[in-house]
Tab-separated table of C-alpha atoms in Angstrom:
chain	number	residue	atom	x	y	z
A	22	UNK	CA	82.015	7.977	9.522
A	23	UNK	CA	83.077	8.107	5.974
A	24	UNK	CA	81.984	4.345	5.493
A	25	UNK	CA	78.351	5.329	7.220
A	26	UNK	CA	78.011	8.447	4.679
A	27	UNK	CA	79.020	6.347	1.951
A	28	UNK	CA	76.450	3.503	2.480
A	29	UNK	CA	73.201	3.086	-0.043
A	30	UNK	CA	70.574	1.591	-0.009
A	31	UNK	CA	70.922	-1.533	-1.628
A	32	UNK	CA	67.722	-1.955	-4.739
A	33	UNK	CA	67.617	-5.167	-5.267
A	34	UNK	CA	63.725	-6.717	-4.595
A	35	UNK	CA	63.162	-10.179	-4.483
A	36	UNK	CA	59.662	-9.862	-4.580
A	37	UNK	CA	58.893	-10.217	-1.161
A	38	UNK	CA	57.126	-7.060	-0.290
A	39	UNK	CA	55.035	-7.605	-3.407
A	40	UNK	CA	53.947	-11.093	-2.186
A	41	UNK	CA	52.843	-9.804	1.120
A	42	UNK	CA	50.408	-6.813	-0.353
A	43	UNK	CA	49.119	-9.703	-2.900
A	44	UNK	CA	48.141	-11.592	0.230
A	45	UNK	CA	46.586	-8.906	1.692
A	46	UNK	CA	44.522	-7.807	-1.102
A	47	UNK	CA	43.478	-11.336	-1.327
A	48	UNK	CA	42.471	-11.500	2.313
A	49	UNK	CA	40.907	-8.476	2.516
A	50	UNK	CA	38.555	-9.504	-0.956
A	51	UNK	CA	37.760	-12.956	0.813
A	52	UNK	CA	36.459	-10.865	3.755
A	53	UNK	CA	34.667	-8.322	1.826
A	54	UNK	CA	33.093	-11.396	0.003
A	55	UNK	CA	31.797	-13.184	2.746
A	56	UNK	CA	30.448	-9.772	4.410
A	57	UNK	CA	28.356	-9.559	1.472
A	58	UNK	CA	26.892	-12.931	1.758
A	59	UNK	CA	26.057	-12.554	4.900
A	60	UNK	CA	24.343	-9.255	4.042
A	61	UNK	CA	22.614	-11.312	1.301
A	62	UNK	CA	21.657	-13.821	3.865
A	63	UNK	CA	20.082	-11.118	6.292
A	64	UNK	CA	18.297	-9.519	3.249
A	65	UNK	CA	16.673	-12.700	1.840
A	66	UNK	CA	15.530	-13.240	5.322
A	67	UNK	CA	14.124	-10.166	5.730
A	68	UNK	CA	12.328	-9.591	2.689
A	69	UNK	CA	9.405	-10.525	0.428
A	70	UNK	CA	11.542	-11.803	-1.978
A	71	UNK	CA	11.194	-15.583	-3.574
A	72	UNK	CA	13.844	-17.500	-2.089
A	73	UNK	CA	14.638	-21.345	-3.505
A	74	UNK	CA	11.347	-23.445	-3.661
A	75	UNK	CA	10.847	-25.847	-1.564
A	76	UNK	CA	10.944	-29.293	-3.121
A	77	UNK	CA	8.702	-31.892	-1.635
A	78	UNK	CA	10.681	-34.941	-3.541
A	79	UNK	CA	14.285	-34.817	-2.605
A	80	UNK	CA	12.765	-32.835	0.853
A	81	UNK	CA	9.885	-35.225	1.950
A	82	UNK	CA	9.444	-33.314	5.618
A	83	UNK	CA	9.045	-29.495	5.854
A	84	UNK	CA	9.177	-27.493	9.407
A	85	UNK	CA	5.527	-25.010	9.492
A	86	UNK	CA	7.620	-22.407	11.725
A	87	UNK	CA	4.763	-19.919	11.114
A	88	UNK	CA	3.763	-19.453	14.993
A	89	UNK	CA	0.039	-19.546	16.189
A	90	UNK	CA	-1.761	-16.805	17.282
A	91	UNK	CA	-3.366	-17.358	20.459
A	92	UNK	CA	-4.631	-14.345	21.309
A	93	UNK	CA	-7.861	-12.853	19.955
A	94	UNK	CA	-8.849	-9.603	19.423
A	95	UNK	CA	-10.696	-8.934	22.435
A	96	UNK	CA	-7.550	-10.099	24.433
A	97	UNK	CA	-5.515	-7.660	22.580
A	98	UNK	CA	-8.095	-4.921	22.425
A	99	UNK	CA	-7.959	-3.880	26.112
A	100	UNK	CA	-7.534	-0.113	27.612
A	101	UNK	CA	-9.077	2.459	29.712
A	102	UNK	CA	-11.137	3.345	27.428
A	103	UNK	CA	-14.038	1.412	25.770
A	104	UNK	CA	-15.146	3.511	22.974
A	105	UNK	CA	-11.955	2.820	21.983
A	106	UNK	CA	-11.718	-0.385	22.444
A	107	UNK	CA	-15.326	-1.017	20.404
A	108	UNK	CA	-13.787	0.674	17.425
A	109	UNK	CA	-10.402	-1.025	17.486
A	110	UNK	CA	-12.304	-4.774	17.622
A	111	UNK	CA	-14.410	-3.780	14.615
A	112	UNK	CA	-12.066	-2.586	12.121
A	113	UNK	CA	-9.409	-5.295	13.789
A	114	UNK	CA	-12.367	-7.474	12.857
A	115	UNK	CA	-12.798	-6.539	9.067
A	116	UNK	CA	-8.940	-6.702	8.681
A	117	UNK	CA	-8.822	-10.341	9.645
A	118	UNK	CA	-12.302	-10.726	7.374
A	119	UNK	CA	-9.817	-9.158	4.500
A	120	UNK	CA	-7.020	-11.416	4.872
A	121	UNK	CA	-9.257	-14.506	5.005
A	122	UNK	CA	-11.537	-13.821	2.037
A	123	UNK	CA	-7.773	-13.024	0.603
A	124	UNK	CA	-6.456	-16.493	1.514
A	125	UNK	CA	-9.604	-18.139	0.286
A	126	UNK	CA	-9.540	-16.758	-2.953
A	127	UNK	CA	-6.030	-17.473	-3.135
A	128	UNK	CA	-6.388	-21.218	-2.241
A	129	UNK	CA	-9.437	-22.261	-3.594
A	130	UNK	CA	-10.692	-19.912	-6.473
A	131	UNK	CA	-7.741	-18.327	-8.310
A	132	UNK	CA	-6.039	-22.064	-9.239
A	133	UNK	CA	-9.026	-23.333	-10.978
A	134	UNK	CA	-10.157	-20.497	-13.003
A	135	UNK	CA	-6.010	-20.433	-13.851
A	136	UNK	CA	-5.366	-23.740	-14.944
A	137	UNK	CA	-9.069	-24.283	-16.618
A	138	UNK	CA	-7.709	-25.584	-20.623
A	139	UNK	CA	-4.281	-26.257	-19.853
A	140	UNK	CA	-3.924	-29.234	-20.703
A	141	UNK	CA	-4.533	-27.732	-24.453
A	142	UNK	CA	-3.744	-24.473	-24.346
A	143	UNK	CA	-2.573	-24.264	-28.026
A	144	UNK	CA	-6.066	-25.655	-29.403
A	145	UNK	CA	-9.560	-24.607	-29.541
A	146	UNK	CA	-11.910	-25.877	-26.973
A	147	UNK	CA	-13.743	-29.299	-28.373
A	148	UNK	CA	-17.080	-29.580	-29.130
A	149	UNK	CA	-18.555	-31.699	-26.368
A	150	UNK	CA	-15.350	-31.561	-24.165
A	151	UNK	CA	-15.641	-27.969	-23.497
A	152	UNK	CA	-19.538	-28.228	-22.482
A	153	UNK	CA	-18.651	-31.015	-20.286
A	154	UNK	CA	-15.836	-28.812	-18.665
A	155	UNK	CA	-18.133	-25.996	-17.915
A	156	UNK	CA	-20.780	-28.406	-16.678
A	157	UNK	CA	-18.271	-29.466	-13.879
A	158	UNK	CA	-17.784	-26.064	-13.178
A	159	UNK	CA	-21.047	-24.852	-12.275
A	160	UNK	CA	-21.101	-25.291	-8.734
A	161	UNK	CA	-17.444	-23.473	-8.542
A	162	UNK	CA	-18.808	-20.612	-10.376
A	163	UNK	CA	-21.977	-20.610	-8.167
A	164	UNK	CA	-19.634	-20.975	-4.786
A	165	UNK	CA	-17.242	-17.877	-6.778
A	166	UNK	CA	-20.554	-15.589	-6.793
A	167	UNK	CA	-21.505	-16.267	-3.127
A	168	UNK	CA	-17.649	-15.583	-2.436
A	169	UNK	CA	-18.134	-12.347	-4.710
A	170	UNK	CA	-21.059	-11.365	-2.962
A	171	UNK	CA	-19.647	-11.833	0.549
A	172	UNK	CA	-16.393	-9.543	-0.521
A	173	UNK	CA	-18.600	-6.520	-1.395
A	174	UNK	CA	-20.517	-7.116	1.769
A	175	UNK	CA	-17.124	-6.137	3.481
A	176	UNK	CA	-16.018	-4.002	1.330
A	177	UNK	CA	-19.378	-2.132	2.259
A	178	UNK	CA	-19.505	-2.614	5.553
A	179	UNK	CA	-15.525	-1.123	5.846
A	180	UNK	CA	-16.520	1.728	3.808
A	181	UNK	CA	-19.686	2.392	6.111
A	182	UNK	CA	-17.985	2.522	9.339
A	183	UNK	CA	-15.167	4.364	8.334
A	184	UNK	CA	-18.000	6.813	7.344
A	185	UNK	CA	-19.400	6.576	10.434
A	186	UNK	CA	-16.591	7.160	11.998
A	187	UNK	CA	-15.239	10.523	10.032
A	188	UNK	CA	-17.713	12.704	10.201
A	189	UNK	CA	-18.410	16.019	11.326
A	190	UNK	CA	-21.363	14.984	12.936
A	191	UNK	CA	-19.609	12.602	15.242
A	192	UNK	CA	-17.909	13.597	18.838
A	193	UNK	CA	-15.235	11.160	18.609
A	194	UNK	CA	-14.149	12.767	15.266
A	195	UNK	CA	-13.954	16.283	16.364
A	196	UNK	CA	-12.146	15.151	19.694
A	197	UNK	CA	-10.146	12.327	18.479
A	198	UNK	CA	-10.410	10.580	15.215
A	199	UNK	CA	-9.698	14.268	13.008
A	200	UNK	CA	-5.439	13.423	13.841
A	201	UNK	CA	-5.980	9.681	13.699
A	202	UNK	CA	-5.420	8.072	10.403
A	203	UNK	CA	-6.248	4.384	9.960
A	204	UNK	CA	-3.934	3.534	6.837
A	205	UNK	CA	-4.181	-0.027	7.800
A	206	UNK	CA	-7.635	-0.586	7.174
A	207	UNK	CA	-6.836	1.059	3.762
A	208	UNK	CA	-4.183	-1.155	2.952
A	209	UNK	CA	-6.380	-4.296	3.668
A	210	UNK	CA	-8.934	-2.760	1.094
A	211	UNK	CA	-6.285	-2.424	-1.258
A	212	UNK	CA	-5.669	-6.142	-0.809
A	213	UNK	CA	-9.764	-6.966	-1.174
A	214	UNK	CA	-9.891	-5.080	-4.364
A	215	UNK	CA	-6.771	-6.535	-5.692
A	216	UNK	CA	-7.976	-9.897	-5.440
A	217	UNK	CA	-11.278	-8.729	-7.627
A	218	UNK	CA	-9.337	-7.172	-10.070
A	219	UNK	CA	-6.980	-10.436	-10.321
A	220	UNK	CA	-10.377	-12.629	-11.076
A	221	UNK	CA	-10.993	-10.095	-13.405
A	222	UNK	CA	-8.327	-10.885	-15.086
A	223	UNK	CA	-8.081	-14.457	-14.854
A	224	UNK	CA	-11.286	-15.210	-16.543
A	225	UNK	CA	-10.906	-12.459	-19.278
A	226	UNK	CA	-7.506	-13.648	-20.527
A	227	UNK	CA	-8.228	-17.338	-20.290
A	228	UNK	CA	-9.397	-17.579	-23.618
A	229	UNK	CA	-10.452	-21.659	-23.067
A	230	UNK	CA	-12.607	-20.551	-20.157
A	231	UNK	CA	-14.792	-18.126	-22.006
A	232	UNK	CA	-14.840	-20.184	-25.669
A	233	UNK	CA	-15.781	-22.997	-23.429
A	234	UNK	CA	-18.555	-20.836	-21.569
A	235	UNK	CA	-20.178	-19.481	-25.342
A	236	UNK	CA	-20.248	-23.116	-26.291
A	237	UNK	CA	-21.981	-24.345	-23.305
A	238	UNK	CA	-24.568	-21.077	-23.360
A	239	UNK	CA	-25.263	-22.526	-27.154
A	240	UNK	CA	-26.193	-26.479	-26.225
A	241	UNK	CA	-28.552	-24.719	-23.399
A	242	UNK	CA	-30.198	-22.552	-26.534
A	243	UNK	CA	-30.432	-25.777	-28.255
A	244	UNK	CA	-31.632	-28.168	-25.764
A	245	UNK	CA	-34.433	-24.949	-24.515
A	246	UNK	CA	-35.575	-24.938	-28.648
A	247	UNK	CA	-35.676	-28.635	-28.987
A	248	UNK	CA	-37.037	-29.738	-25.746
A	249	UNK	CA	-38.553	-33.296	-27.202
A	250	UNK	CA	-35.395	-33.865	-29.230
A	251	UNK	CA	-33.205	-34.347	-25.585
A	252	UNK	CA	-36.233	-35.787	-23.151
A	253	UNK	CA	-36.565	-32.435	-21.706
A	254	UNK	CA	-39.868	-32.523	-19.496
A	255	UNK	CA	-40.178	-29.799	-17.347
A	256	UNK	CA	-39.547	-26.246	-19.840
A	257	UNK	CA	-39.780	-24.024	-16.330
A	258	UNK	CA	-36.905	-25.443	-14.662
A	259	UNK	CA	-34.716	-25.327	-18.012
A	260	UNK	CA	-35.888	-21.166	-17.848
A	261	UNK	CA	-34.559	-21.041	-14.771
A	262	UNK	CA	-31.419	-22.528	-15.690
A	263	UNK	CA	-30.801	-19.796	-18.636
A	264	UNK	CA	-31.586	-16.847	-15.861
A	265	UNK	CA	-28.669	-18.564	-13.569
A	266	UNK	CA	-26.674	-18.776	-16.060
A	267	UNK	CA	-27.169	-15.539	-17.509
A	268	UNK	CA	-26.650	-14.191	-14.161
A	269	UNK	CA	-23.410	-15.756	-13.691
A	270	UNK	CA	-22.162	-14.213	-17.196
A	271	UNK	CA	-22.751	-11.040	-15.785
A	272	UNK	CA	-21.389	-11.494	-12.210
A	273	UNK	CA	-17.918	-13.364	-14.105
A	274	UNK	CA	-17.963	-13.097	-17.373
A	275	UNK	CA	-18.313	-9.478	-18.459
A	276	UNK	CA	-14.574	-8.321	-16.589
A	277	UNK	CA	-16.799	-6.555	-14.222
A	278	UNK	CA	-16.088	-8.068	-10.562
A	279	UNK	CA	-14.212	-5.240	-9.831
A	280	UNK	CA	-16.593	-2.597	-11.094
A	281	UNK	CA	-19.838	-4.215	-9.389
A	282	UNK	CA	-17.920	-3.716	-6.148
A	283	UNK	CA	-17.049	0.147	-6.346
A	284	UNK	CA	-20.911	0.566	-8.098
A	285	UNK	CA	-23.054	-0.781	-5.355
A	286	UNK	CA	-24.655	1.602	-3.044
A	287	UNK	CA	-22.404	2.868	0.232
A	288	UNK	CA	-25.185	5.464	1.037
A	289	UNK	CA	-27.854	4.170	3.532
A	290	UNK	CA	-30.904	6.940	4.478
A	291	UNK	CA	-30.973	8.059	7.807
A	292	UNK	CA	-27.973	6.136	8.982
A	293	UNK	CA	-24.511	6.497	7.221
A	294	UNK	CA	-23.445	9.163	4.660
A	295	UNK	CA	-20.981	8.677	2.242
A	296	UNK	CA	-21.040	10.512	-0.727
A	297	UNK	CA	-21.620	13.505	0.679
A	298	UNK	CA	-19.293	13.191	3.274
A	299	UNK	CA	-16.416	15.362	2.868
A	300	UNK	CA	-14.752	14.771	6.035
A	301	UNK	CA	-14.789	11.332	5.303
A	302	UNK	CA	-13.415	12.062	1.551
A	303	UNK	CA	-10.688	14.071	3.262
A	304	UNK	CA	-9.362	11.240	5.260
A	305	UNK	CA	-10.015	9.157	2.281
A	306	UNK	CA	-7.577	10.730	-0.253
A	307	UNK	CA	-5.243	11.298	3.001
A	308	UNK	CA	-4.758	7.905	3.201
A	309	UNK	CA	-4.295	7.206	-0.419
A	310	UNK	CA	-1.758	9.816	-0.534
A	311	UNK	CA	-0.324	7.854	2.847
A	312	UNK	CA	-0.005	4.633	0.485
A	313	UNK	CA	1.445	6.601	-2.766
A	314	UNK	CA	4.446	8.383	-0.408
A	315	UNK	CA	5.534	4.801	0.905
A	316	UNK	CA	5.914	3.381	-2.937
A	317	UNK	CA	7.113	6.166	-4.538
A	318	UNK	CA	9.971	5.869	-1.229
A	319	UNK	CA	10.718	2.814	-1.846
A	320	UNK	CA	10.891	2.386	-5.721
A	321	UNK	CA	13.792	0.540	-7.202
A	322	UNK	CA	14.477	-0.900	-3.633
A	323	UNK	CA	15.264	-4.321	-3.567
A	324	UNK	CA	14.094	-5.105	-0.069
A	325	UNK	CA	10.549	-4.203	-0.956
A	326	UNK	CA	10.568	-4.808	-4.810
A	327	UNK	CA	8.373	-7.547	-4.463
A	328	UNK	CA	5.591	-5.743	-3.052
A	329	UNK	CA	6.076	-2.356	-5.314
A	330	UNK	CA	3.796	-4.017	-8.168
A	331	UNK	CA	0.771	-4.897	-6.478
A	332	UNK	CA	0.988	-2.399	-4.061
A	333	UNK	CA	0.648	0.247	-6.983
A	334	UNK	CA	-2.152	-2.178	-8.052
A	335	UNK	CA	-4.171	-1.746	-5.207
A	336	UNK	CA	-3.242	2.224	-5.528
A	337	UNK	CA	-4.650	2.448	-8.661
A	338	UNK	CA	-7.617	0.552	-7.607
A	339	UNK	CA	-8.110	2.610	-4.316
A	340	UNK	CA	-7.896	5.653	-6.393
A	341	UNK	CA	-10.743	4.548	-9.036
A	342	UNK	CA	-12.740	3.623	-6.017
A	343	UNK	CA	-12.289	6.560	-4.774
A	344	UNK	CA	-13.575	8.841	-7.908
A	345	UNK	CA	-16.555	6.470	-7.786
A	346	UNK	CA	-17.436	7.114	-4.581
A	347	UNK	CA	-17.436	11.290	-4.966
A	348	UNK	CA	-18.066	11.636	-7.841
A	349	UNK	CA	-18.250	15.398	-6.994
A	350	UNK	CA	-14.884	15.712	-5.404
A	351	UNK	CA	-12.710	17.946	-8.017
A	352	UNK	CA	-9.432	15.728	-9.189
A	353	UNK	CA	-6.560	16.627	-8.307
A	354	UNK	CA	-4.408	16.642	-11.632
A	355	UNK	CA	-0.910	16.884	-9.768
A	356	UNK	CA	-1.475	13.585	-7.629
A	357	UNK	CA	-2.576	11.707	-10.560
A	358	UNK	CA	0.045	12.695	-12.790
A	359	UNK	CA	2.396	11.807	-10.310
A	360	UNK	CA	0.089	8.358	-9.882
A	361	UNK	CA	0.808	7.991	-14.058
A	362	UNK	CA	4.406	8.774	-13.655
A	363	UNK	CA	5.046	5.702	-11.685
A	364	UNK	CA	3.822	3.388	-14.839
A	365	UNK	CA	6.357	4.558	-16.494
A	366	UNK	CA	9.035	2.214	-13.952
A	367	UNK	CA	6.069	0.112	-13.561
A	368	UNK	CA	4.446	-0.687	-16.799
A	369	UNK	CA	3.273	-3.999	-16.223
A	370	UNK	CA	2.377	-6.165	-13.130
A	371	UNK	CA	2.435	-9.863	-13.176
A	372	UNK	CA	-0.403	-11.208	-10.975
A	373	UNK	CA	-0.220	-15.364	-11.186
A	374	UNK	CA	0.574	-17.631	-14.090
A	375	UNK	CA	0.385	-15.967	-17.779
A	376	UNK	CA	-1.420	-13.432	-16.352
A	377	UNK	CA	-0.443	-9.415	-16.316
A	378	UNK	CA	-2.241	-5.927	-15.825
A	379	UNK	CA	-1.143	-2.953	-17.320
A	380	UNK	CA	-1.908	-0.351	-14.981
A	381	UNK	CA	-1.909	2.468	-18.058
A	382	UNK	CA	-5.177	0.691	-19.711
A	383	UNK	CA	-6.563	0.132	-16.552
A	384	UNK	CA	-6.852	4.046	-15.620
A	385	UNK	CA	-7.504	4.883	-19.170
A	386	UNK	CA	-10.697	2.506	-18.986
A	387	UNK	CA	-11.580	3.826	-15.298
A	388	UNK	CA	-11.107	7.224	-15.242
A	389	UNK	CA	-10.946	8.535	-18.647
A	390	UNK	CA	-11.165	12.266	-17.599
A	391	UNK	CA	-8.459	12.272	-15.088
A	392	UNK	CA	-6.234	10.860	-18.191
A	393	UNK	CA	-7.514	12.871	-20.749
A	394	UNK	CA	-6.545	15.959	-18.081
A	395	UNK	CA	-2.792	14.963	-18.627
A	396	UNK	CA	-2.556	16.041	-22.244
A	397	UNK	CA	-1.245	14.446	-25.167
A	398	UNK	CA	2.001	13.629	-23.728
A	399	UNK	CA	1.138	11.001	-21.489
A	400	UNK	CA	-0.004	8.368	-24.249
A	401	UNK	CA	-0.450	5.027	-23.688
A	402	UNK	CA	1.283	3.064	-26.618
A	403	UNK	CA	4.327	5.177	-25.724
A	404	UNK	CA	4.272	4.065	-22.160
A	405	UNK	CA	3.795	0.591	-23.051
A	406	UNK	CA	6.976	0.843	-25.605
């Protein structure tokens, strides 16, 4: 008993318990490591990030795992009731018109106009070079304005049966359509108008593209005052020449693609009202507000951050066209200031290329009063800083 009470611990360490917890800490930071990674992985796969390019010399064969749609929208389109059905199929309709016209531009339009005086971009355009440029490019610009002209077709034609739609007027509205919001179709306008206001862009900031364009305007003033001087027999065609390409200046030239789409008339006489619609202006700003709650949500989130710039684009476009369209409808000062507050954590969107809006000069430009309405403290340079 005596030895038992008299026993002590003994405190000598060799360092063994120490070298276990090391391993464990080691372990468990290995595992916490790869957990993240694969966290990563299921995030990059998820979202509209840009993951690693695809590089078509050291990887020769690519896998299109985009899957076909089979269906069409009369297949999918199908329930008890047809009035329902007719409405779904015609707004399904101008959606997929959207996302084509979207595509097109995207493929075929916006490259050209982009990489037009590249191949110099730190020199002036050259006399006869640039002429011969623009001559090539007549038939794209002509093609552009038929493109141009087929967007604000839609965008009319959306805008129409949505008034058509929301009215007070109309059965289906006061039974149906008053708790039914269509924020889709308002998205896809946001994606029509963004495309305008990126060709907008495009063109005004390519400074070879419109020194190139004033060049080639002054050869056709020479060749229409010195008609002998280049062999030019028929004067009547060469007039008609100047009108086209007069209108084509205005239709590209003059940064207003976007505006010529929110200006042309919505309003048709016996048929559809617009303007004076206020049902229809109701759901309008509804739906705007719809689209401003999702990105002010999901601001500074990295799964959507991608889509956060463009998507405040459009809402700044959507908004504009909205003021243009009632131009009666009172502003209201709190939901733009909160609009202008987002500028601040997005000042600048990149679109394509060199090219970048700044959402601040854009609303200063298109709705002057609404800015003016904030005060002095909301100034532009200061934002831009």
């Amino acid at each position: 008993m005596a030895l038992e009470n008299d026993y002590k611990y003994d405190p000598f360490d060799d360092g063994t318990n120490k070298l276990v917890g090391e391993q464990q800490i080691v372990k468990m930071r290995n595992f916490v490591e790869e957990y993240l990674g694969q966290l990563r992985g299921i995030e990059d796969a998820l979202t509209e990030a840009c993951t690693d390019a695809w590089n078509s010399t050291l990887d020769p064969v690519s896998l299109w795992l985009k899957p076909t749609e089979k269906a069409t929208i009369l297949d999918l389109a199908k329930t008890e009731n047809h009035i329902y059905n007719k409405i779904v199929i015609v707004f399904a309709s101008l959606c997929l018109e959207i996302t084509k016209l979207k595509e097109k531009a995207l493929k075929k339009f916006i490259p050209p106009l982009l990489l037009f005086g590249q191949e110099s971009p730190n020199t002036d355009p050259k006399e006869g070079d640039a002429q011969f440029q623009i001559g090539k490019m007549i038939p794209f610009f002509f093609r552009l304005t038929n493109f141009l002209t087929r967007c604000n077709a839609v965008i009319q034609n959306v805008v129409r049966q949505l008034a058509s739609l929301y009215h007070k007027a109309q059965k289906l509205y006061n039974k149906s359509f008053r708790d039914i919001h269509m924020t889709t179709v308002f998205y896809h306008i946001n994606e029509l108008l963004i495309v305008l206001m990126m060709l907008d862009e495009i063109i005004g900031q390519n400074f070879h593209l419109k020194q190139s364009w004033a060049m080639y305007k002054r050869m056709t003033k020479s060749v229409k005052n010195e008609p002998k001087r280049y062999n030019l027999e028929d004067e009547e065609k060469m007039l008609q020449f100047e009108k086209f390409l007069l209108s084509l200046e205005g239709q590209l030239f003059d940064g207003c693609i976007f505006q010529h789409c929110i200006d042309q008339e919505f309003d048709e006489p016996g048929f559809v009202e617009v303007r004076t619609n206020s049902a229809f202006a109701v759901e309008f700003f509804s739906n705007i507000k719809s689209i401003f709650n999702r990105l002010a949500s999901n601001i500074g989130e990295p799964c959507d951050s991608m889509n956060q710039p463009h998507l405040y684009m459009g809402l700044c476009a959507i908004y504009v066209f909205f003021s243009r369209i009632f131009p009666n409808q009172k502003p209201d000062p709190k939901f733009f200031k909160m609009l202008w507050e987002i500028s601040k954590k997005i000042p600048i969107v990149h679109l394509v290329g060199n090219v970048v809006w700044f959402p601040t000069d854009f609303l200063m430009r298109k709705v002057p009063k609404s800015v003016a309405a904030l005060g002095g403290s909301m100034n532009n340079d200061n934002v831009k800083k």
